[in-house]
GROMACS .gro file of C-alpha atoms in nm:
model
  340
    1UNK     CA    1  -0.396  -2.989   4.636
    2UNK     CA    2  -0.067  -2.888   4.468
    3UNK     CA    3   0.198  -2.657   4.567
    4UNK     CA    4   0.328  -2.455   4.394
    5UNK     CA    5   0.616  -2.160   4.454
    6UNK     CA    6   0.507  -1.792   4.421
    7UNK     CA    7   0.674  -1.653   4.064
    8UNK     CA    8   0.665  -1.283   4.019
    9UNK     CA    9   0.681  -1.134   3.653
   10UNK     CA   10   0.736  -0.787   3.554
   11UNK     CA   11   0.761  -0.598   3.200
   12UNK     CA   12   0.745  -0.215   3.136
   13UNK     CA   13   0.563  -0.017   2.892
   14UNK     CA   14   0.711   0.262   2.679
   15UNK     CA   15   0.502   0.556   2.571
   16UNK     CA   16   0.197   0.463   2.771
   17UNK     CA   17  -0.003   0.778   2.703
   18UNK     CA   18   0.025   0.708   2.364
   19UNK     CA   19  -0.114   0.322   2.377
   20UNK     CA   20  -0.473   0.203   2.505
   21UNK     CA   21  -0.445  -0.169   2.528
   22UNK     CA   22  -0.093  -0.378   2.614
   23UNK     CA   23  -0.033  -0.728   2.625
   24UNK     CA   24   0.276  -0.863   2.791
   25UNK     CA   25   0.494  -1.155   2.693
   26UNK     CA   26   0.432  -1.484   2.767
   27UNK     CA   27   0.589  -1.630   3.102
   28UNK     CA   28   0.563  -1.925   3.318
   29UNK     CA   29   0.425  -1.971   3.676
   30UNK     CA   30   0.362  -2.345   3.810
   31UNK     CA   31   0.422  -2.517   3.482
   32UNK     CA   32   0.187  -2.307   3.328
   33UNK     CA   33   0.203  -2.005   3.054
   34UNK     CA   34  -0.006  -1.715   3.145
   35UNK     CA   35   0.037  -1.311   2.994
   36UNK     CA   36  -0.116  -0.922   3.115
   37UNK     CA   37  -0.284  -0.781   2.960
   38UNK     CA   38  -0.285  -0.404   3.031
   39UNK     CA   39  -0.611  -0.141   2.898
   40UNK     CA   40  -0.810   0.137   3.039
   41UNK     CA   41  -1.178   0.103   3.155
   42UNK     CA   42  -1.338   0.429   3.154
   43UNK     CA   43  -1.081   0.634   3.398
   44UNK     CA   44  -0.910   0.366   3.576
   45UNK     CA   45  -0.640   0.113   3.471
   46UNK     CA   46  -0.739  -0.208   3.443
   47UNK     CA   47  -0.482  -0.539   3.418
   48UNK     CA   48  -0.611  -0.889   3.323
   49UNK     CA   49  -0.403  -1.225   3.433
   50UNK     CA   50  -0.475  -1.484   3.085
   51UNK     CA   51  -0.413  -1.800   2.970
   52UNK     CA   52  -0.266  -1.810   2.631
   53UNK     CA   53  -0.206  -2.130   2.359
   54UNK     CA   54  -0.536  -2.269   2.395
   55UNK     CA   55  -0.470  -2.504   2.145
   56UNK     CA   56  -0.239  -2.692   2.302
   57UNK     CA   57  -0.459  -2.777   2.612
   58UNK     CA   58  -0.655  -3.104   2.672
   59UNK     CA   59  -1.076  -3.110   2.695
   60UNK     CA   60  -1.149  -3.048   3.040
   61UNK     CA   61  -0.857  -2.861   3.148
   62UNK     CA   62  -0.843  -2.647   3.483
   63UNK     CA   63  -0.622  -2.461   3.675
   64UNK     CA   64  -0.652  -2.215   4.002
   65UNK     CA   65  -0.409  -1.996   4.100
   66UNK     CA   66  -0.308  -1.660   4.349
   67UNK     CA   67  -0.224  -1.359   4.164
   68UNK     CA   68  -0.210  -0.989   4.246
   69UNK     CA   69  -0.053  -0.689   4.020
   70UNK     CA   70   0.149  -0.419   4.145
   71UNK     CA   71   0.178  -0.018   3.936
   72UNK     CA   72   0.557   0.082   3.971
   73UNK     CA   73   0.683   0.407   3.739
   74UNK     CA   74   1.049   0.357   3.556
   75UNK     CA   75   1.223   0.427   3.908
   76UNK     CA   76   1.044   0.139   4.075
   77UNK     CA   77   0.842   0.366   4.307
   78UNK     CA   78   0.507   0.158   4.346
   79UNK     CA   79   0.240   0.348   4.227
   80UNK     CA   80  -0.055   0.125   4.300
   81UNK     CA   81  -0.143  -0.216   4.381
   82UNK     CA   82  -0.431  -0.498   4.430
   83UNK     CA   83  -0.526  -0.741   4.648
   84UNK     CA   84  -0.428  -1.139   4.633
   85UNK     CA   85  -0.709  -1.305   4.522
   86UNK     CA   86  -0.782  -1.634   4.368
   87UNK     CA   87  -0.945  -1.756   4.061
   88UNK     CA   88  -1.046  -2.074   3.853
   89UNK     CA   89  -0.935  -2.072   3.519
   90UNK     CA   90  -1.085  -2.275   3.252
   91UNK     CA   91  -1.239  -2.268   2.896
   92UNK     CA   92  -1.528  -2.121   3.060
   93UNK     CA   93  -1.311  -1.892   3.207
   94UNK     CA   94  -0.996  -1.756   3.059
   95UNK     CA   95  -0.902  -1.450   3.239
   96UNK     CA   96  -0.965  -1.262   3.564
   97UNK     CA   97  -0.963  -0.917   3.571
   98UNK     CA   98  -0.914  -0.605   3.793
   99UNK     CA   99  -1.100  -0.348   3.653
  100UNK     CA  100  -0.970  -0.041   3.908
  101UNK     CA  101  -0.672  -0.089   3.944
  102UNK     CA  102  -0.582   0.288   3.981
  103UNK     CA  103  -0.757   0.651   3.853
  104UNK     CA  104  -0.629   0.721   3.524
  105UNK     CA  105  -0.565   1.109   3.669
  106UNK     CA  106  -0.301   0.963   3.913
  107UNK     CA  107  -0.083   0.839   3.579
  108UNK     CA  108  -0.162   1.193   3.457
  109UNK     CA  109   0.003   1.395   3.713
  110UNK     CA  110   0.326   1.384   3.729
  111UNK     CA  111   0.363   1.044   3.845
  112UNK     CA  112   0.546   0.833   3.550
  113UNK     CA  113   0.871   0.899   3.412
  114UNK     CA  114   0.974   0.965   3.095
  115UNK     CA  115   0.610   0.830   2.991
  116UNK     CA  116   0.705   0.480   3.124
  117UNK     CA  117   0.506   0.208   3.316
  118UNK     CA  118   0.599  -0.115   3.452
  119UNK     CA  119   0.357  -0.385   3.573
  120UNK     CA  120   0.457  -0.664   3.803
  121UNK     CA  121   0.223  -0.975   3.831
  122UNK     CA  122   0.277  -1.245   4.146
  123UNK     CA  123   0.146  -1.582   4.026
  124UNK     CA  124   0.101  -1.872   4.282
  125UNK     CA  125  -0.066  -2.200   4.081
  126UNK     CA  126  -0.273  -2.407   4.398
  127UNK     CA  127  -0.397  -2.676   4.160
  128UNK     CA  128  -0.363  -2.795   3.837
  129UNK     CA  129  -0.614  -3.054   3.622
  130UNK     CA  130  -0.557  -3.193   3.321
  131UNK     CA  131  -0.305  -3.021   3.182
  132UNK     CA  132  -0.169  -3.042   2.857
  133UNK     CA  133  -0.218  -3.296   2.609
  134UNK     CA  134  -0.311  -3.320   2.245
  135UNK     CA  135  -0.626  -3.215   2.064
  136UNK     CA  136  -0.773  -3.201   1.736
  137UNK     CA  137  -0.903  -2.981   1.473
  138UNK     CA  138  -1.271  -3.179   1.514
  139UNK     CA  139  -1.293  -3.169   1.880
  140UNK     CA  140  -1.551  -2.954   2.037
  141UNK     CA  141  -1.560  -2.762   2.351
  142UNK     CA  142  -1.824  -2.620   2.495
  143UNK     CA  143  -1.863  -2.262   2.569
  144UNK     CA  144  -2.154  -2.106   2.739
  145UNK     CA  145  -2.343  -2.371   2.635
  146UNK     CA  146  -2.261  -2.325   2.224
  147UNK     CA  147  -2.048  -2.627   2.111
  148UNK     CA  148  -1.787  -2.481   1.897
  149UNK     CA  149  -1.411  -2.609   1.758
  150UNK     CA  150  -1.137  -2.599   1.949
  151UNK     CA  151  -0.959  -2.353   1.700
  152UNK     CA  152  -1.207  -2.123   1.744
  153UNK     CA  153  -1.261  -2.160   2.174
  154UNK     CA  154  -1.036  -1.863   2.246
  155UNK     CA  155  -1.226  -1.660   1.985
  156UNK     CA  156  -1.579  -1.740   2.167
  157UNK     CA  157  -1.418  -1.734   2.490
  158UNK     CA  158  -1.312  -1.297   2.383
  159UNK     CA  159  -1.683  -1.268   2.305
  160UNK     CA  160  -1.826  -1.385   2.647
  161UNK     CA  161  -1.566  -1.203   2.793
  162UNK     CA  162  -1.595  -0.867   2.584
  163UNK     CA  163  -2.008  -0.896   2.567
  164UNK     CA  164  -2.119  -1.112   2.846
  165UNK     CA  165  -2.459  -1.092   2.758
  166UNK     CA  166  -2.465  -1.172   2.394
  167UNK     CA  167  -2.644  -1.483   2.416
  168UNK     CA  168  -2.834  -1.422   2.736
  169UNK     CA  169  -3.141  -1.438   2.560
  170UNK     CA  170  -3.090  -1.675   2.328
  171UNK     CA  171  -3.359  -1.963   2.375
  172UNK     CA  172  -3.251  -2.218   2.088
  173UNK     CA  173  -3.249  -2.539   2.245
  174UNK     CA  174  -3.131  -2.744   1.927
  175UNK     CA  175  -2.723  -2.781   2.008
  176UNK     CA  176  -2.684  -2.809   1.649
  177UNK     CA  177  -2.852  -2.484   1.523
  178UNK     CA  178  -2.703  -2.284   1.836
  179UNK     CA  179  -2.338  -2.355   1.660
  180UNK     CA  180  -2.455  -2.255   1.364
  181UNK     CA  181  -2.581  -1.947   1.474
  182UNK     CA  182  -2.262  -1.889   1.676
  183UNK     CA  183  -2.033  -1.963   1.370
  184UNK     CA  184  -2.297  -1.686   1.155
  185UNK     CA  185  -2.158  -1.473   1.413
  186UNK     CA  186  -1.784  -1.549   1.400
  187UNK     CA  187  -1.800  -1.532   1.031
  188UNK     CA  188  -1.998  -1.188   1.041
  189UNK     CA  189  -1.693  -1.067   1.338
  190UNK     CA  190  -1.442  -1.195   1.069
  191UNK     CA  191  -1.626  -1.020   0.778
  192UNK     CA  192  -1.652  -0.657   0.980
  193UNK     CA  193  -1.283  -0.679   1.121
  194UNK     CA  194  -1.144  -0.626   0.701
  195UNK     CA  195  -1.054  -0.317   0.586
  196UNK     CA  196  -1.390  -0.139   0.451
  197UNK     CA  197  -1.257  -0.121   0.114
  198UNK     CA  198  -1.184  -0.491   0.026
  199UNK     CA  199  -1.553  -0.541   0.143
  200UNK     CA  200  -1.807  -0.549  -0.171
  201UNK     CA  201  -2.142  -0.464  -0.157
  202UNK     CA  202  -2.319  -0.829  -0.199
  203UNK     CA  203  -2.060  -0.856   0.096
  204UNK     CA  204  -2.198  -0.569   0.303
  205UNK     CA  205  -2.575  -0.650   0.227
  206UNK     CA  206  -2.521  -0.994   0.335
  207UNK     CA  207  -2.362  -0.856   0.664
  208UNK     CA  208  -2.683  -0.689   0.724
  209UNK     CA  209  -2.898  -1.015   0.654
  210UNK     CA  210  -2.707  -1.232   0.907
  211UNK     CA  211  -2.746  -0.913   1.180
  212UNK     CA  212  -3.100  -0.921   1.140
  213UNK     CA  213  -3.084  -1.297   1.174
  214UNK     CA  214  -2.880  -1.321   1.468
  215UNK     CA  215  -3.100  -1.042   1.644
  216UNK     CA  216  -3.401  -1.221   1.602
  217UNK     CA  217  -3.308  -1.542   1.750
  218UNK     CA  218  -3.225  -1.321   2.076
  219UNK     CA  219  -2.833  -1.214   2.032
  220UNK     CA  220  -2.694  -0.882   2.181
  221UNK     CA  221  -2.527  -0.758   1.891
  222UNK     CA  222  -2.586  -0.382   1.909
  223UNK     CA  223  -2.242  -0.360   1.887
  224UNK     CA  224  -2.201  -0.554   1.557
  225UNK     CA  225  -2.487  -0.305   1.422
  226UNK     CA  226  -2.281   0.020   1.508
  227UNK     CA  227  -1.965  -0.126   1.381
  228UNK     CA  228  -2.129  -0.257   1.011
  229UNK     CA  229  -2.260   0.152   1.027
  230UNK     CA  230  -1.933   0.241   1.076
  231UNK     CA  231  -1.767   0.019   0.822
  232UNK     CA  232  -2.033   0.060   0.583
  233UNK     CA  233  -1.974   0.472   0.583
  234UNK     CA  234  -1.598   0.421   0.589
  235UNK     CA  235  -1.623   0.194   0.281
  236UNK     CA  236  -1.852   0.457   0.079
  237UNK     CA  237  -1.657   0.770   0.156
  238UNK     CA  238  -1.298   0.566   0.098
  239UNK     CA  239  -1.489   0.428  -0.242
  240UNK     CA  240  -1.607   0.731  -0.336
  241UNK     CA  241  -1.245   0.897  -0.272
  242UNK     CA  242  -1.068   0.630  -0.438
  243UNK     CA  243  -1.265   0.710  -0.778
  244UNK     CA  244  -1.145   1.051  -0.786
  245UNK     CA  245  -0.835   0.982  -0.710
  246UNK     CA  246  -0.864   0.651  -0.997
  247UNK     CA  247  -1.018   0.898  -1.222
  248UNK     CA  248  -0.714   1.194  -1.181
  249UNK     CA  249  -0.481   0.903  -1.223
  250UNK     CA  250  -0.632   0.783  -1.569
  251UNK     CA  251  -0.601   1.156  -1.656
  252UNK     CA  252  -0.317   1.203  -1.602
  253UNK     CA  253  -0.217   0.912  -1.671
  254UNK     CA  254  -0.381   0.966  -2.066
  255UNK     CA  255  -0.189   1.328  -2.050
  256UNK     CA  256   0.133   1.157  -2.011
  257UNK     CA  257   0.056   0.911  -2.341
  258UNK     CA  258  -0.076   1.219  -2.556
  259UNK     CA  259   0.257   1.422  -2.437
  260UNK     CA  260   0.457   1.099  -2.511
  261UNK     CA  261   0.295   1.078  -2.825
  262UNK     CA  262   0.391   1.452  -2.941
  263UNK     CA  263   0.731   1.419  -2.827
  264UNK     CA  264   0.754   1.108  -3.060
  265UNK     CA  265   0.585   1.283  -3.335
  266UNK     CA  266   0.810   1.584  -3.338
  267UNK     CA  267   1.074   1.400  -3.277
  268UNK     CA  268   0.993   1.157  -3.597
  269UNK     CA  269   0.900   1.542  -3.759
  270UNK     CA  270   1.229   1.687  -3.679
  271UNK     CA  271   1.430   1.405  -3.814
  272UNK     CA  272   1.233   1.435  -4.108
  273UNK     CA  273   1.278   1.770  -4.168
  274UNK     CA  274   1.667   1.713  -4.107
  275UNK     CA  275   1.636   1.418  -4.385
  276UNK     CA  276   1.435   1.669  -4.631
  277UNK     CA  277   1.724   1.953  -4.569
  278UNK     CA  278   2.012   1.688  -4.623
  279UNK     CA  279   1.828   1.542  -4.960
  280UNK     CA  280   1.750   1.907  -5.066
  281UNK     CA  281   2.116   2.018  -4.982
  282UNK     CA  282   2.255   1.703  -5.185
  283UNK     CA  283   1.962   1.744  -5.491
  284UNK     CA  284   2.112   2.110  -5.530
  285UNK     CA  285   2.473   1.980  -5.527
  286UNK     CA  286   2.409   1.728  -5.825
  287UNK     CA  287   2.217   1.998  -5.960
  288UNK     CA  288   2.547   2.237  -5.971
  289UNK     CA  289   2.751   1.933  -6.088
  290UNK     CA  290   2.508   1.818  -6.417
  291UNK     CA  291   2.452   2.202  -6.497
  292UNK     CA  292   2.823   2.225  -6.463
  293UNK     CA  293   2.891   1.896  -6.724
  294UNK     CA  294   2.588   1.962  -6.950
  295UNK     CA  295   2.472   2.289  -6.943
  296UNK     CA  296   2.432   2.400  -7.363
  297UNK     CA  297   2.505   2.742  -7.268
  298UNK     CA  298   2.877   2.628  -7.129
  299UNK     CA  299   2.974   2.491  -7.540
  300UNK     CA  300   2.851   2.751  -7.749
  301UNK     CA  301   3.029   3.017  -7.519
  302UNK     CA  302   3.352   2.807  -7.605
  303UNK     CA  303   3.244   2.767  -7.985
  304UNK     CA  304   3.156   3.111  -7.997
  305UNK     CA  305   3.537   3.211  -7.821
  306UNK     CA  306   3.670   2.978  -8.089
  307UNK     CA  307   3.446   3.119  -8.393
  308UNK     CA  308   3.539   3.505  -8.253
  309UNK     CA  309   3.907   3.409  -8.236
  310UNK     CA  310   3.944   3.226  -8.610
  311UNK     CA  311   3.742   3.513  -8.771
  312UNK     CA  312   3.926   3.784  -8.584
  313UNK     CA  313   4.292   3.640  -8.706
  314UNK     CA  314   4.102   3.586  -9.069
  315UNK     CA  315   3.982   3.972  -9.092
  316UNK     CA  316   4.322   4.117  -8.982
  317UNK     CA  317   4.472   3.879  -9.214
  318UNK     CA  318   4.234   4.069  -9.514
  319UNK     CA  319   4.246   4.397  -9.383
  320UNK     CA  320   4.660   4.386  -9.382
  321UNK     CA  321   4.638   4.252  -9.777
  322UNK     CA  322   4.344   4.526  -9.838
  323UNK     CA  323   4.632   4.796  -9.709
  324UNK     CA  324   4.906   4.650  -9.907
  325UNK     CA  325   4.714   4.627 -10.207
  326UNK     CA  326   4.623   5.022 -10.180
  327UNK     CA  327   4.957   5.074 -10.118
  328UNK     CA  328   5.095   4.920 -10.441
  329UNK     CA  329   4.859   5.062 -10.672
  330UNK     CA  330   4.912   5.395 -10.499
  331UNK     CA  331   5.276   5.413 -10.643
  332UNK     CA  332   5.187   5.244 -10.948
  333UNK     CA  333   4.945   5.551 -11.000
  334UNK     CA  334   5.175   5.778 -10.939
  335UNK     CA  335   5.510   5.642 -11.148
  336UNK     CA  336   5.283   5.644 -11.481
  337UNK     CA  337   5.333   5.883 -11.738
  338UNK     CA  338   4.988   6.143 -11.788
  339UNK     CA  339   4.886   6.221 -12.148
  340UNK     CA  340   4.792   6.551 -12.240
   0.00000   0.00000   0.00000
């Protein structure tokens, strides 16, 4: 039996009201990695001592160890604590839990500050087996009796831990079709954990398929059933929401091309019209400027001014002679001798 010396870890919590399940950083007690995690069951606090990085642990591996937690508010003031007690982790088992730690009600009244926790765990490692080493992506472990990957051993190892009795009545004896099963119901975990809208409905339907199968051959899976519900309700109202909102968006989305449209066309329109007005404005101005240089009217007003002029000096010319004429044969008449 090994000895190892007592470590004591302790991290705090911000804003616990607000959060429902914690885990802690990973930290080291007798060569080992271990993490809390912190959650409520029903009305009490409950605190879990885990080993994490499964991965990187040899088949077979084992380790026991002493731990008890201890409640303290931001001061330091303990506020609860458990008893030492001693477990055997493994595959098989990956956590121990204390489900009471404390009533919820005691965290209620008055007893944290400024809404902050802090949780100190005291980890003493009495024996250690096999561990470390290398493993690899083919290697299978066996979990409750269902052979399964090693990538995926921490995954089945939540499930037994979460649903204990999901497989107690199981009665498939066949090693090979009890994996099978058990990876139907990772994949259908996997399937139910993405958002309901990414899910399609061949998707959903063969969720429902691989429920009923999984029930029949004597899984626990109520659970599964209320959560593919859930999704399945979430995905049609979220669906159904999302077309609205698609179709609004195409409206508007058409309103903002037609208006886009009419601002080009009476934009094209009013340089047109500015075009027509300039050509227009320049047609009349050549207009002027040819009725100006050709216009008939223009050289018979000037023929007529020369023709009005000549004739004028011509008559006054005549009309001066005409008088002078008179004139002489006026005294002509008069110097002649009359006859009787």
């Amino acid at each position: 039996m090994e000895n190892h010396e007592q470590t004591s870890f302790r991290f705090e919590i911000d804003n616990f009201s607000e959060k429902k399940d914690v885990i802690s950083p990973n930290f080291i007690s007798g060569g080992c990695e271990w993490f809390v995690r912190v959650w409520q069951i029903e009305d009490h606090l409950a605190v879990t001592l885990s080993v994490p990085n499964l991965e990187s642990l040899r088949h077979g591996w084992e380790r026991r160890a002493k731990y008890s937690f201890i409640v303290l508010n931001q001061s330091g003031k303990e506020l609860g604590r458990t008893f030492e007690a001693e477990g055997l982790f493994c595959f098989e088992l990956l956590d121990w839990c204390h489900p009471k730690v404390m009533p919820m009600t005691k965290l209620q009244e008055g007893y944290l500050e400024n809404n902050k926790l802090m949780i100190e765990v005291q980890v003493k490692v009495v024996e250690v087996v096999h561990e470390g080493g290398v493993t690899t992506e083919k290697e299978m472990f066996n979990i409750e009796s269902f052979d399964v990957l090693y990538t995926r051993v921490s995954w089945v190892s939540w499930i037994f831990v979460e649903h204990p009795d999901v497989a107690v009545d199981v009665r498939i004896k066949n090693q090979l079709l009890r994996t099978a099963y058990m990876n139907v119901l990772l994949g259908l975990i996997e399937t139910l954990d993405r958002p309901p809208r990414s899910l399609s409905e061949t998707e959903l339907r063969d969720a429902h398929i691989e429920l009923s199968e999984l029930t029949e051959a004597g899984f626990k899976v109520d659970w599964l059933k209320t959560k593919l519900e859930e999704v399945s309700l979430v995905r049609k109202d979220e669906i159904s929401d999302g077309s609205q909102v698609e179709e609004l968006e195409e409206h508007v989305k058409n309103l903002k091309l037609e208006l886009d449209n009419e601002k080009t066309k009476s934009s094209n329109a009013s340089d047109r019209v500015f075009l027509l007005e300039k050509e227009v404005s320049d047609l009349k101005i050549e207009l002027d400027k040819e009725r100006s240089a050709k216009s008939p009217i223009s050289k018979v007003a000037l023929l007529k001014d020369a023709a009005d002029s000549f004739w004028n000096t011509t008559n006054l010319g005549i009309r001066q002679r005409r008088a002078g004429y008179q004139k002489v044969d006026s005294k002509r008449f008069l110097s002649c001798p009359r006859t009787g």
